[in-house]
PDB file of C-alpha atoms in Angstrom:
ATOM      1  CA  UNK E 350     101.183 149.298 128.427  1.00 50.00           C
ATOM      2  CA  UNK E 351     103.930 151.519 126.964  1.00 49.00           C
ATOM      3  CA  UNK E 352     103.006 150.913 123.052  1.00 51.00           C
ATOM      4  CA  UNK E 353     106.018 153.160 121.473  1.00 54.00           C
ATOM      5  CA  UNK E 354     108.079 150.000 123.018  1.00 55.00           C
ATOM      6  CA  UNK E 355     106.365 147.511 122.480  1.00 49.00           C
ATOM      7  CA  UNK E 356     106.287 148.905 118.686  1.00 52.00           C
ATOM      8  CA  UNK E 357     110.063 149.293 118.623  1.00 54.00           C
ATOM      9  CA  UNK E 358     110.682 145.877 119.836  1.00 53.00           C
ATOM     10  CA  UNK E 359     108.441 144.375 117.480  1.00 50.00           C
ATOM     11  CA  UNK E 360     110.037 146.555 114.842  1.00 53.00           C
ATOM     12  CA  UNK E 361     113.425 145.221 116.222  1.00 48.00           C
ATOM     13  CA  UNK E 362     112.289 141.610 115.746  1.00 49.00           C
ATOM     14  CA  UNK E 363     111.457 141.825 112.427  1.00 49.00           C
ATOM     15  CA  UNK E 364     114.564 143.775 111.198  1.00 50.00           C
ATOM     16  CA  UNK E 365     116.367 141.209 112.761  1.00 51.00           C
ATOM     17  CA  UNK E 366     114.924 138.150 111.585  1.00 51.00           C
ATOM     18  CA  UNK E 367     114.789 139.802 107.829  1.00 51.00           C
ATOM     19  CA  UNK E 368     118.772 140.159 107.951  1.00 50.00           C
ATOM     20  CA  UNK E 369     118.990 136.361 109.112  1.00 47.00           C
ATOM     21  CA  UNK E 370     117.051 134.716 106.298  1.00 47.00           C
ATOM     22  CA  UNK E 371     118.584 137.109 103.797  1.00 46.00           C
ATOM     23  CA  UNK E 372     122.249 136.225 104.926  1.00 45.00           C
ATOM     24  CA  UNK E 373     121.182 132.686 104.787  1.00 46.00           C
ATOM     25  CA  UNK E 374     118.729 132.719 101.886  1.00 45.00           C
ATOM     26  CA  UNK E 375     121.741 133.753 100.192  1.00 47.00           C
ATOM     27  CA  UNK E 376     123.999 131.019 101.518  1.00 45.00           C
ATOM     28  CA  UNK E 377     121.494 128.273 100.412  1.00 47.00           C
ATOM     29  CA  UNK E 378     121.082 129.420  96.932  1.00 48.00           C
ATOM     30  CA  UNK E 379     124.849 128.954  96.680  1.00 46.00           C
ATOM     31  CA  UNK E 380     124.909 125.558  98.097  1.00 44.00           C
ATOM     32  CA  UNK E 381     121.913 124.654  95.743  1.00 45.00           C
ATOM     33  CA  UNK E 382     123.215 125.710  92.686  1.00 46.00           C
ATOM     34  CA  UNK E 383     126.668 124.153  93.412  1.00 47.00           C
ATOM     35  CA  UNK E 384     124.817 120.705  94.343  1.00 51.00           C
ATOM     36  CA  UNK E 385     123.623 119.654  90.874  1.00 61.00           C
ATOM     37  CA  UNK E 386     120.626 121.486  90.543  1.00 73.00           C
ATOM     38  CA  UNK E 387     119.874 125.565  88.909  1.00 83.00           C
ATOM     39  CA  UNK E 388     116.941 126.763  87.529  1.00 83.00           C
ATOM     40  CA  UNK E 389     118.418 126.240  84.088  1.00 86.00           C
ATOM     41  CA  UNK E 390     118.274 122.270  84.780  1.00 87.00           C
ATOM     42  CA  UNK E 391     114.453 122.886  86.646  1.00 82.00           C
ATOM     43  CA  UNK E 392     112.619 121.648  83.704  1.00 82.00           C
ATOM     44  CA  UNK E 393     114.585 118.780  82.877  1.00 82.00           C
ATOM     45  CA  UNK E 394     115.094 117.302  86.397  1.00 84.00           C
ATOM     46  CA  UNK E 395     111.461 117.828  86.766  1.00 84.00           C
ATOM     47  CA  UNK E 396     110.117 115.987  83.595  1.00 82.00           C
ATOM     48  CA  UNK E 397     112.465 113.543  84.685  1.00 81.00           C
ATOM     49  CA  UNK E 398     111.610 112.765  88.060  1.00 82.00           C
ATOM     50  CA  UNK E 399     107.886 112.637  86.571  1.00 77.00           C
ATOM     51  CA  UNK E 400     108.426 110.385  84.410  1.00 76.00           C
ATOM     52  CA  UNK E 401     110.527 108.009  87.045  1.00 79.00           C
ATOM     53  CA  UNK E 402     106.878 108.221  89.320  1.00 75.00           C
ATOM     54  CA  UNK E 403     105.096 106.917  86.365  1.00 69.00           C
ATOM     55  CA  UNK E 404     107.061 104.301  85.362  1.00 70.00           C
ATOM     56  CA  UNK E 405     107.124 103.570  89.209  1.00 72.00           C
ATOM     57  CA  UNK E 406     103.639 103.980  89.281  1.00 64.00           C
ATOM     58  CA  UNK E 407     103.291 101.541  86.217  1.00 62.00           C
ATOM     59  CA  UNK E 408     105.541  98.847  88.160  1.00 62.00           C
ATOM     60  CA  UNK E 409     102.576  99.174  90.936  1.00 66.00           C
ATOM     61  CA  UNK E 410      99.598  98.604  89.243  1.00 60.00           C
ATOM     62  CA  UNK E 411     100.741  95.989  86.883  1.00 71.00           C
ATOM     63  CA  UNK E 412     102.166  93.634  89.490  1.00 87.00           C
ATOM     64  CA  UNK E 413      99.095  93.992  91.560  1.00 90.00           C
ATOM     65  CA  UNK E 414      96.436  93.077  88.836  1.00 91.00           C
ATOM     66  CA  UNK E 415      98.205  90.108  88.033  1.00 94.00           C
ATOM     67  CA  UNK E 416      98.982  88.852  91.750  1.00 95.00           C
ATOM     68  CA  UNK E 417      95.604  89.157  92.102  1.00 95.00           C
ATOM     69  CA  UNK E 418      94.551  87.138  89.549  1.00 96.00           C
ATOM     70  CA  UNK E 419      97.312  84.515  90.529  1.00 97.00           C
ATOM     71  CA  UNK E 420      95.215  84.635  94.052  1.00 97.00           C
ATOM     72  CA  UNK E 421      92.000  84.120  92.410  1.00 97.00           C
ATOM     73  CA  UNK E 422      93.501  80.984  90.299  1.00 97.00           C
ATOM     74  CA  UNK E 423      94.963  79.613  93.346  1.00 97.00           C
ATOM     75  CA  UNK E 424      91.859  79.717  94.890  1.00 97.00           C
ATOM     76  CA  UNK E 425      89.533  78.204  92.215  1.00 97.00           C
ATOM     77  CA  UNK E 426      92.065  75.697  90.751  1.00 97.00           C
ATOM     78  CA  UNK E 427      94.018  74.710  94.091  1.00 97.00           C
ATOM     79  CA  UNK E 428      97.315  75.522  92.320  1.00 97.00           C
ATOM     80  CA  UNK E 429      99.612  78.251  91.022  1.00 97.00           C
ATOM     81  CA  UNK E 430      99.140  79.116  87.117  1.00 97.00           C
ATOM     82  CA  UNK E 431     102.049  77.427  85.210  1.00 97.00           C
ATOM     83  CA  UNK E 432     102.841  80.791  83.832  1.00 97.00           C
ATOM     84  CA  UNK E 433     101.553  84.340  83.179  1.00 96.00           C
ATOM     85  CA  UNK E 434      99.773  83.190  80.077  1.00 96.00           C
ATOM     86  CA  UNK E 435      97.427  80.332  81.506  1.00 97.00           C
ATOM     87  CA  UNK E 436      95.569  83.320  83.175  1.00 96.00           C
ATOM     88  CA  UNK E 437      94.810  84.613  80.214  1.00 96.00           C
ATOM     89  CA  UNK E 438      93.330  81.291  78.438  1.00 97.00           C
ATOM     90  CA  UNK E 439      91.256  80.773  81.966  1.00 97.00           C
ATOM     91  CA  UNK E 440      90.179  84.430  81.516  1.00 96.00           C
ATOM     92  CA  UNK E 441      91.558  85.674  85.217  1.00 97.00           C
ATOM     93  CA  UNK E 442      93.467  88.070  82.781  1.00 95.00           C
ATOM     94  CA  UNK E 443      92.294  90.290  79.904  1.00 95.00           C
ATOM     95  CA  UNK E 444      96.100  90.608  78.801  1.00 93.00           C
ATOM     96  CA  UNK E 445      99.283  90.299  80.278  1.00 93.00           C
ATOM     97  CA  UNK E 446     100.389  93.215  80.862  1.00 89.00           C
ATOM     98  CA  UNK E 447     103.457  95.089  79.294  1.00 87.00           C
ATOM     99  CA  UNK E 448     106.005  96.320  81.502  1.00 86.00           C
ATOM    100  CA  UNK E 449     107.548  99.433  81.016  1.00 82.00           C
ATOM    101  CA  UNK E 450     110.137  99.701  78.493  1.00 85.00           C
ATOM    102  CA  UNK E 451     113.665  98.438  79.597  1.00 87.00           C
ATOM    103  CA  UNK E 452     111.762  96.114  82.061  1.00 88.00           C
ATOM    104  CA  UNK E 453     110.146  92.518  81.870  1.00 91.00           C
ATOM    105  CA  UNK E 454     107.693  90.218  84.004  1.00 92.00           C
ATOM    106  CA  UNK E 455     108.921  87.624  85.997  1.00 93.00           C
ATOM    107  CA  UNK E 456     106.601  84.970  87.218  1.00 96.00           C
ATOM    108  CA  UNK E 457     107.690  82.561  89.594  1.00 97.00           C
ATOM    109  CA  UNK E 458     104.955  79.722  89.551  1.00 96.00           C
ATOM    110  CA  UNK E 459     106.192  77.326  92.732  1.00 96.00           C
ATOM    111  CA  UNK E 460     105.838  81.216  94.914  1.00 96.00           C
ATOM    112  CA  UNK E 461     103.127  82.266  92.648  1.00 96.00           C
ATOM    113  CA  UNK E 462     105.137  85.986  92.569  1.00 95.00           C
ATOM    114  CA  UNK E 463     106.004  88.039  89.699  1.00 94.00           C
ATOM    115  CA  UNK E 464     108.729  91.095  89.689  1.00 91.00           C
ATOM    116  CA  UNK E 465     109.301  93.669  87.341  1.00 88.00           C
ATOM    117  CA  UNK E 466     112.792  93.392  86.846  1.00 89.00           C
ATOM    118  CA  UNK E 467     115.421  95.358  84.392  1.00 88.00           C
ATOM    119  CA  UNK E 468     116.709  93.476  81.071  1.00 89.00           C
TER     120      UNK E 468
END
């Protein structure tokens, strides 16, 4: 093997792929920072998108506890509850639930389905 080559083409290769991601490092930054988002906005955009996972997140569980315990009525009783409430008096509930704020439960007792849904 003839290693002064193979040393110069290696050395060739990385020269030239270090000129191509500057020139288009540089080019992205551009585009990112014209497309809404800088690092002076970074904190805010982040706290928000966090807190739009939680609230998500909230949506999740809630509606899953209480379709569940609609599941577990329907089984014992042979019927839907008549509302969100009557699981609580039968005790297939703790609570209902609050929904996040700007949001509210919606319980549709022939389906035996509830939504979060915006006010």
């Amino acid at each position: 093997m003839n290693y002064p080559s193979l040393a110069a083409g290696l050395a060739l290769c990385c020269l030239t792929a270090c000129g191509d991601k500057s020139s288009t490092s540089t080019a992205n930054n551009t585009s990112t920072n014209t497309g809404g988002g800088s690092l002076v906005t970074a904190p805010v955009d982040y706290l928000g998108a966090m807190a739009k996972g939680q609230q998500s997140a909230v949506k999740t569980v809630d509606t899953t506890s209480i379709d569940k315990a609609i599941q577990l009525f329907a089984v014992d009783k042979g019927r839907n509850p008549k509302d969100l409430n009557e699981l609580v008096s039968e005790k297939y509930l703790p609570l209902v639930p609050q929904p996040p704020y700007g949001t509210k439960l919606v319980y549709n007792a022939d389906t035996g389905t509830v939504t979060v849904e915006k006010q």
